[in-house]
């Protein structure tokens, strides 16, 4: 065992020193040195910081060898102490004894208070943890109950959607048998519309425009082809839709089966209690996470399945309505589109005629502007030539004034005015030249415009010939309604 600190040895407990008595008046008082330096451990400073105090008290009364009387005021400790008196001075004082017991009492009370607090905290901790455990178990039961409610809700939604999907499949299968007739009579108006489109492809230049007539012709062709192809191929489309419906049906049924299994498992978990027989320890299960979804994705999965089934049902309803409308309103739609196309032809012919007249007027005005531009160019050229002589005069004056001798080379008012005149005339010339170039460009543009107008007039004449004489001559007859709906 290693002792820390310094032993409690007073200075008079060391080796004996030889001291010779001399005249008390010539002897100085000895210096008392304390060699006790206690070592304090952390936290134990006030429990062990005691030391005897009697060995500090040294008799202050000494007997003079000559007079045999008491010498007052001279403190000289004896140099050699008997062993008994040394032991007496090493004992503790009453103050040390009281202080030690007080420290012991305080330490015991502190330990007792700490133990009491720890016991109270432990009791409260156990109560809190018991309460927390019960609350968590009740919360888990509530969550399981809510989960069962959610599963029941989605099961009812999936069941309802499955029944509606099955009914729609049966209706769609019945419609498929009604779509094998009444398609050949559409070939005649379809051929007329295609011929009109082919003739209009012979238009020239800018008149090859996607105008209202072409839109109506394309709509007419699309409508006729749609009617014809739907009557021939709608059965195949319905077969494809039935296949998609069966795929959605299998998805919903599989989801329903998974929901039933999950509901059975969660009901079993919901009915488990602390007194159940089938509970056991499964160490490490809380660290295993085999889940593949969260509540949002779980609900979204069933919602997506329902939405997919609803989309399939909507497509089925749309196909049935399409087939029904095809049989009921085929004639009216064709006649309406035929009339709209003819009206568009008449409006286009009138529009092209109006544009042709306006182009002729613009051509006349353009010719007038060309004449005016040529006159303006001639005037500008003459104006530029007229400004050259004043510029020469001003520059000549400046050049002559540069030959003035010595101090006569003064920046006077004539010099300043001449410089300003040169800059002004030069700026005027630049402006006139720029305007001349712009006018020449404008003249060139007017000439090109005249050429374009003449070309446009030729294009408009060709367009009027195609729309008025070729296309409208073919669009005078249209099949009757009974033939369009397939009765003949």
XYZ file of C-alpha atoms in Angstrom, residues 67-446:
380
model
C 19.188 35.122 38.429
C 16.981 32.064 38.942
C 13.984 34.270 38.132
C 11.460 34.286 35.336
C 12.539 36.232 32.247
C 9.563 37.950 30.795
C 9.388 38.567 27.032
C 11.990 35.950 25.976
C 10.497 32.886 24.228
C 13.003 30.103 23.830
C 11.835 26.522 23.409
C 13.814 23.779 24.950
C 16.124 22.070 22.571
C 15.712 18.586 23.988
C 12.234 17.229 24.947
C 11.654 14.049 26.929
C 9.889 11.205 25.078
C 6.806 11.374 27.344
C 6.269 15.039 26.685
C 6.790 14.476 22.932
C 4.010 11.879 22.975
C 1.733 14.218 24.886
C 2.159 16.984 22.351
C 1.308 14.578 19.432
C -2.291 14.056 20.619
C -5.328 15.858 19.138
C -7.132 18.804 20.594
C -10.816 18.992 21.535
C -11.435 21.183 18.560
C -9.986 18.496 16.284
C -12.111 15.854 17.950
C -15.336 17.875 17.555
C -14.493 18.754 14.024
C -13.766 15.146 13.066
C -17.088 13.938 14.555
C -18.937 16.768 12.837
C -17.412 15.736 9.534
C -18.374 12.122 10.127
C -21.962 13.139 10.937
C -22.179 15.287 7.853
C -20.802 12.506 5.649
C -23.216 9.954 7.108
C -26.169 12.340 6.669
C -25.122 13.098 3.078
C -24.844 9.378 2.313
C -28.241 8.734 3.898
C -29.867 11.594 1.946
C -28.297 10.355 -1.282
C -29.541 6.817 -0.636
C -33.035 8.176 0.159
C -33.159 10.221 -3.001
C -31.929 7.266 -5.041
C -34.633 5.049 -3.536
C -37.344 7.632 -4.267
C -36.079 8.134 -7.794
C -36.004 4.382 -8.330
C -39.634 4.065 -7.199
C -40.712 6.883 -9.436
C -38.695 5.419 -12.312
C -40.413 2.049 -11.912
C -43.826 3.707 -11.783
C -43.077 5.825 -14.842
C -41.777 2.868 -16.821
C -44.804 0.755 -15.833
C -47.094 3.545 -16.894
C -45.141 4.040 -20.128
C -45.285 0.311 -20.897
C -49.056 0.213 -20.313
C -49.578 3.325 -22.420
C -47.469 1.932 -25.246
C -49.357 -1.371 -25.149
C -52.698 0.442 -25.193
C -51.468 2.647 -28.022
C -50.395 -0.435 -29.982
C -53.853 -1.953 -29.482
C -55.462 1.264 -30.691
C -53.155 1.346 -33.716
C -53.973 -2.254 -34.544
C -57.671 -1.464 -34.244
C -57.269 1.508 -36.556
C -55.285 -0.675 -38.941
C -58.083 -3.255 -38.985
C -60.553 -0.464 -39.695
C -58.423 0.747 -42.606
C -58.120 -2.771 -43.998
C -61.885 -3.218 -43.740
C -62.477 0.063 -45.553
C -60.186 -0.830 -48.446
C -61.649 -4.350 -48.623
C -65.144 -2.923 -49.040
C -63.915 -0.504 -51.706
C -62.104 -3.259 -53.594
C -65.120 -5.592 -53.394
C -67.457 -2.910 -54.722
C -65.075 -2.062 -57.549
C -64.648 -5.746 -58.458
C -68.415 -6.228 -58.782
C -68.760 -3.196 -61.032
C -65.840 -4.335 -63.171
C -67.368 -7.777 -63.684
C -70.692 -6.234 -64.762
C -68.900 -3.948 -67.207
C -67.010 -6.859 -68.716
C -70.260 -8.692 -69.438
C -71.797 -5.633 -71.096
C -68.700 -4.980 -73.193
C -68.614 -8.544 -74.408
C -72.222 -8.190 -75.614
C -71.433 -5.017 -77.582
C -68.626 -6.746 -79.468
C -71.124 -8.812 -81.468
C -72.814 -5.733 -82.984
C -69.853 -4.308 -84.860
C -69.409 -6.383 -88.026
C -71.629 -4.557 -90.585
C -72.374 -1.210 -92.275
C -68.861 -0.183 -93.346
C -68.735 -0.436 -97.146
C -71.053 2.495 -97.928
C -68.593 4.943 -96.397
C -66.093 4.350 -99.220
C -67.853 6.694 -101.683
C -67.802 9.934 -99.584
C -64.345 8.961 -98.310
C -63.044 8.750 -101.874
C -64.519 12.175 -102.703
C -62.858 13.784 -99.677
C -59.511 12.207 -100.519
C -59.747 13.433 -104.127
C -60.382 16.959 -102.870
C -57.293 16.732 -100.667
C -55.223 15.453 -103.591
C -56.400 18.306 -105.821
C -55.627 20.878 -103.138
C -52.076 19.533 -102.951
C -51.586 21.124 -106.383
C -51.817 24.598 -104.921
C -48.700 26.723 -105.306
C -46.552 28.585 -102.777
C -48.174 30.198 -99.787
C -51.623 28.892 -100.729
C -50.447 25.477 -99.542
C -51.843 26.500 -96.202
C -53.488 24.392 -93.544
C -56.695 26.391 -93.820
C -60.193 25.731 -92.534
C -61.109 23.837 -95.713
C -58.237 21.424 -95.289
C -59.056 21.019 -91.603
C -62.653 20.148 -92.453
C -61.572 17.796 -95.207
C -59.150 16.054 -92.829
C -61.859 15.877 -90.187
C -64.232 14.451 -92.735
C -61.685 11.862 -93.860
C -60.855 11.030 -90.240
C -64.542 10.776 -89.378
C -65.298 8.540 -92.337
C -62.237 6.379 -91.693
C -63.036 6.276 -88.016
C -66.572 5.150 -88.710
C -65.416 2.589 -91.211
C -62.481 1.265 -89.201
C -64.354 1.314 -85.921
C -67.130 -0.723 -87.405
C -64.531 -3.204 -88.630
C -61.986 -3.125 -85.819
C -63.919 -2.059 -82.761
C -64.460 -5.708 -81.931
C -60.691 -6.185 -81.810
C -60.312 -3.057 -79.640
C -62.965 -4.364 -77.325
C -61.085 -7.652 -77.083
C -57.952 -5.760 -76.084
C -59.972 -3.756 -73.585
C -61.444 -6.963 -72.162
C -57.912 -8.292 -71.701
C -56.957 -5.122 -69.836
C -60.120 -5.417 -67.764
C -59.241 -8.997 -66.825
C -55.758 -7.861 -65.830
C -57.281 -5.175 -63.593
C -59.698 -7.781 -62.229
C -56.854 -10.139 -61.292
C -54.988 -7.254 -59.639
C -58.008 -6.325 -57.542
C -58.655 -9.956 -56.588
C -55.015 -10.452 -55.548
C -55.164 -7.262 -53.497
C -58.365 -8.488 -51.840
C -56.700 -11.794 -50.994
C -53.692 -10.009 -49.466
C -56.017 -7.743 -47.481
C -57.860 -10.781 -46.087
C -54.611 -12.424 -44.996
C -53.361 -9.221 -43.397
C -56.712 -8.736 -41.640
C -56.550 -12.252 -40.168
C -52.991 -11.691 -38.894
C -53.777 -8.269 -37.435
C -56.919 -9.592 -35.722
C -54.803 -12.309 -34.128
C -52.279 -9.682 -32.970
C -55.080 -7.416 -31.723
C -56.512 -10.215 -29.548
C -53.156 -11.035 -27.907
C -52.908 -10.063 -24.220
C -50.304 -10.430 -21.474
C -52.154 -13.562 -20.277
C -52.357 -15.234 -23.690
C -50.853 -18.713 -24.032
C -49.289 -18.295 -27.465
C -46.919 -15.448 -26.589
C -43.191 -16.071 -26.386
C -39.810 -14.362 -26.662
C -38.479 -13.733 -30.159
C -35.164 -12.087 -29.551
C -33.900 -9.784 -32.263
C -37.237 -9.452 -34.078
C -37.310 -5.727 -33.341
C -34.121 -5.387 -35.405
C -35.559 -7.220 -38.401
C -37.487 -4.948 -40.792
C -39.098 -6.970 -43.548
C -41.616 -4.329 -44.517
C -41.737 -3.121 -48.104
C -44.196 -0.235 -47.765
C -45.293 2.584 -45.493
C -48.918 3.567 -44.732
C -48.882 6.128 -47.546
C -47.595 3.680 -50.187
C -49.834 0.921 -48.769
C -52.950 3.046 -49.205
C -51.671 4.352 -52.539
C -51.282 0.772 -53.830
C -54.943 -0.080 -53.258
C -56.006 3.358 -54.439
C -54.001 2.895 -57.640
C -55.585 -0.506 -58.194
C -59.045 1.002 -57.778
C -58.197 3.917 -60.042
C -56.785 1.545 -62.650
C -59.992 -0.503 -62.504
C -62.060 2.671 -62.774
C -60.039 3.740 -65.806
C -60.637 0.364 -67.411
C -64.354 0.668 -66.709
C -64.342 4.193 -68.105
C -62.623 2.955 -71.252
C -65.207 0.203 -71.547
C -68.067 2.655 -71.099
C -66.489 4.957 -73.644
C -66.210 2.139 -76.167
C -69.827 1.157 -75.622
C -70.970 4.739 -75.978
C -68.827 5.082 -79.073
C -70.394 2.027 -80.637
C -73.885 3.173 -79.666
C -73.305 6.702 -81.004
C -71.776 5.240 -84.123
C -74.977 3.345 -84.845
C -77.340 6.145 -83.748
C -75.656 9.343 -85.002
C -73.494 8.190 -87.896
C -75.691 9.731 -90.556
C -76.144 13.040 -88.749
C -72.411 13.414 -88.119
C -71.506 12.710 -91.721
C -74.111 15.092 -93.097
C -72.995 17.782 -90.633
C -69.358 17.371 -91.554
C -70.203 17.327 -95.265
C -72.152 20.587 -94.882
C -69.394 22.213 -92.808
C -66.796 21.294 -95.414
C -68.891 22.782 -98.214
C -69.420 25.975 -96.202
C -65.674 26.150 -95.571
C -65.056 25.761 -99.320
C -67.449 28.622 -100.124
C -65.889 30.839 -97.419
C -62.389 30.040 -98.644
C -63.309 30.808 -102.258
C -64.767 34.163 -101.197
C -61.710 34.896 -99.058
C -59.293 34.064 -101.875
C -61.275 36.232 -104.283
C -61.174 39.131 -101.831
C -57.444 38.703 -101.281
C -56.873 38.600 -105.056
C -58.674 41.924 -105.458
C -56.674 43.461 -102.618
C -53.435 42.209 -104.147
C -54.307 43.899 -107.394
C -54.899 47.157 -105.537
C -51.626 46.768 -103.659
C -49.805 46.141 -106.923
C -51.068 49.432 -108.306
C -50.051 51.310 -105.143
C -46.651 49.620 -105.180
C -46.005 50.801 -108.710
C -46.859 54.344 -107.588
C -44.477 54.062 -104.627
C -41.703 52.817 -106.902
C -42.049 55.936 -109.029
C -42.001 58.129 -105.928
C -38.907 56.382 -104.528
C -37.003 56.875 -107.771
C -37.806 60.603 -107.668
C -36.648 60.850 -104.042
C -33.346 59.134 -104.867
C -32.644 61.667 -107.602
C -33.350 64.581 -105.242
C -31.083 63.132 -102.551
C -28.241 62.651 -104.984
C -28.519 66.281 -106.120
C -28.605 67.470 -102.502
C -25.446 65.520 -101.669
C -23.621 67.021 -104.665
C -24.754 70.513 -103.591
C -23.205 70.067 -100.101
C -19.762 69.203 -101.405
C -18.817 72.781 -102.444
C -19.566 74.387 -99.037
C -17.541 71.631 -97.389
C -14.605 72.320 -99.722
C -14.792 76.037 -98.930
C -14.795 75.510 -95.157
C -11.950 72.959 -95.265
C -9.906 75.274 -97.564
C -10.358 78.175 -95.142
C -9.178 76.002 -92.249
C -6.150 74.878 -94.237
C -5.227 78.455 -95.093
C -5.573 79.628 -91.499
C -3.140 76.950 -90.346
C -0.359 78.915 -92.084
C -0.727 81.953 -89.827
C 2.646 82.787 -88.206
C 3.503 82.387 -84.538
C 1.041 83.838 -82.085
C -1.406 84.615 -84.847
C -2.371 80.950 -84.723
C -5.211 81.895 -82.443
C -8.295 79.889 -81.678
C -10.573 82.762 -82.365
C -14.272 82.842 -83.167
C -13.778 82.406 -86.942
C -11.615 79.358 -86.247
C -14.226 77.901 -83.941
C -17.058 78.638 -86.413
C -15.112 77.092 -89.308
C -14.473 73.879 -87.350
C -18.144 73.738 -86.387
C -19.164 74.371 -90.006
C -16.979 71.509 -91.254
C -18.377 69.098 -88.698
C -21.952 70.178 -89.413
C -21.634 69.848 -93.196
C -19.883 66.492 -92.837
C -22.644 65.258 -90.530
C -25.234 66.526 -93.028
C -23.533 64.641 -95.825
C -23.438 61.430 -93.761
C -27.123 61.803 -92.931
C -28.071 62.404 -96.552
C -25.980 59.454 -97.715
C -27.548 57.217 -95.093
C -31.004 58.359 -96.192
C -30.010 57.754 -99.820
C -28.988 54.187 -99.003
C -32.226 53.629 -97.103
C -34.260 54.990 -100.006
C -32.373 52.781 -102.442
C -33.007 49.777 -100.198
C -36.657 50.755 -100.042
C -36.816 50.958 -103.809
C -35.270 47.537 -104.094
C -37.767 46.230 -101.560
C -40.643 47.771 -103.523
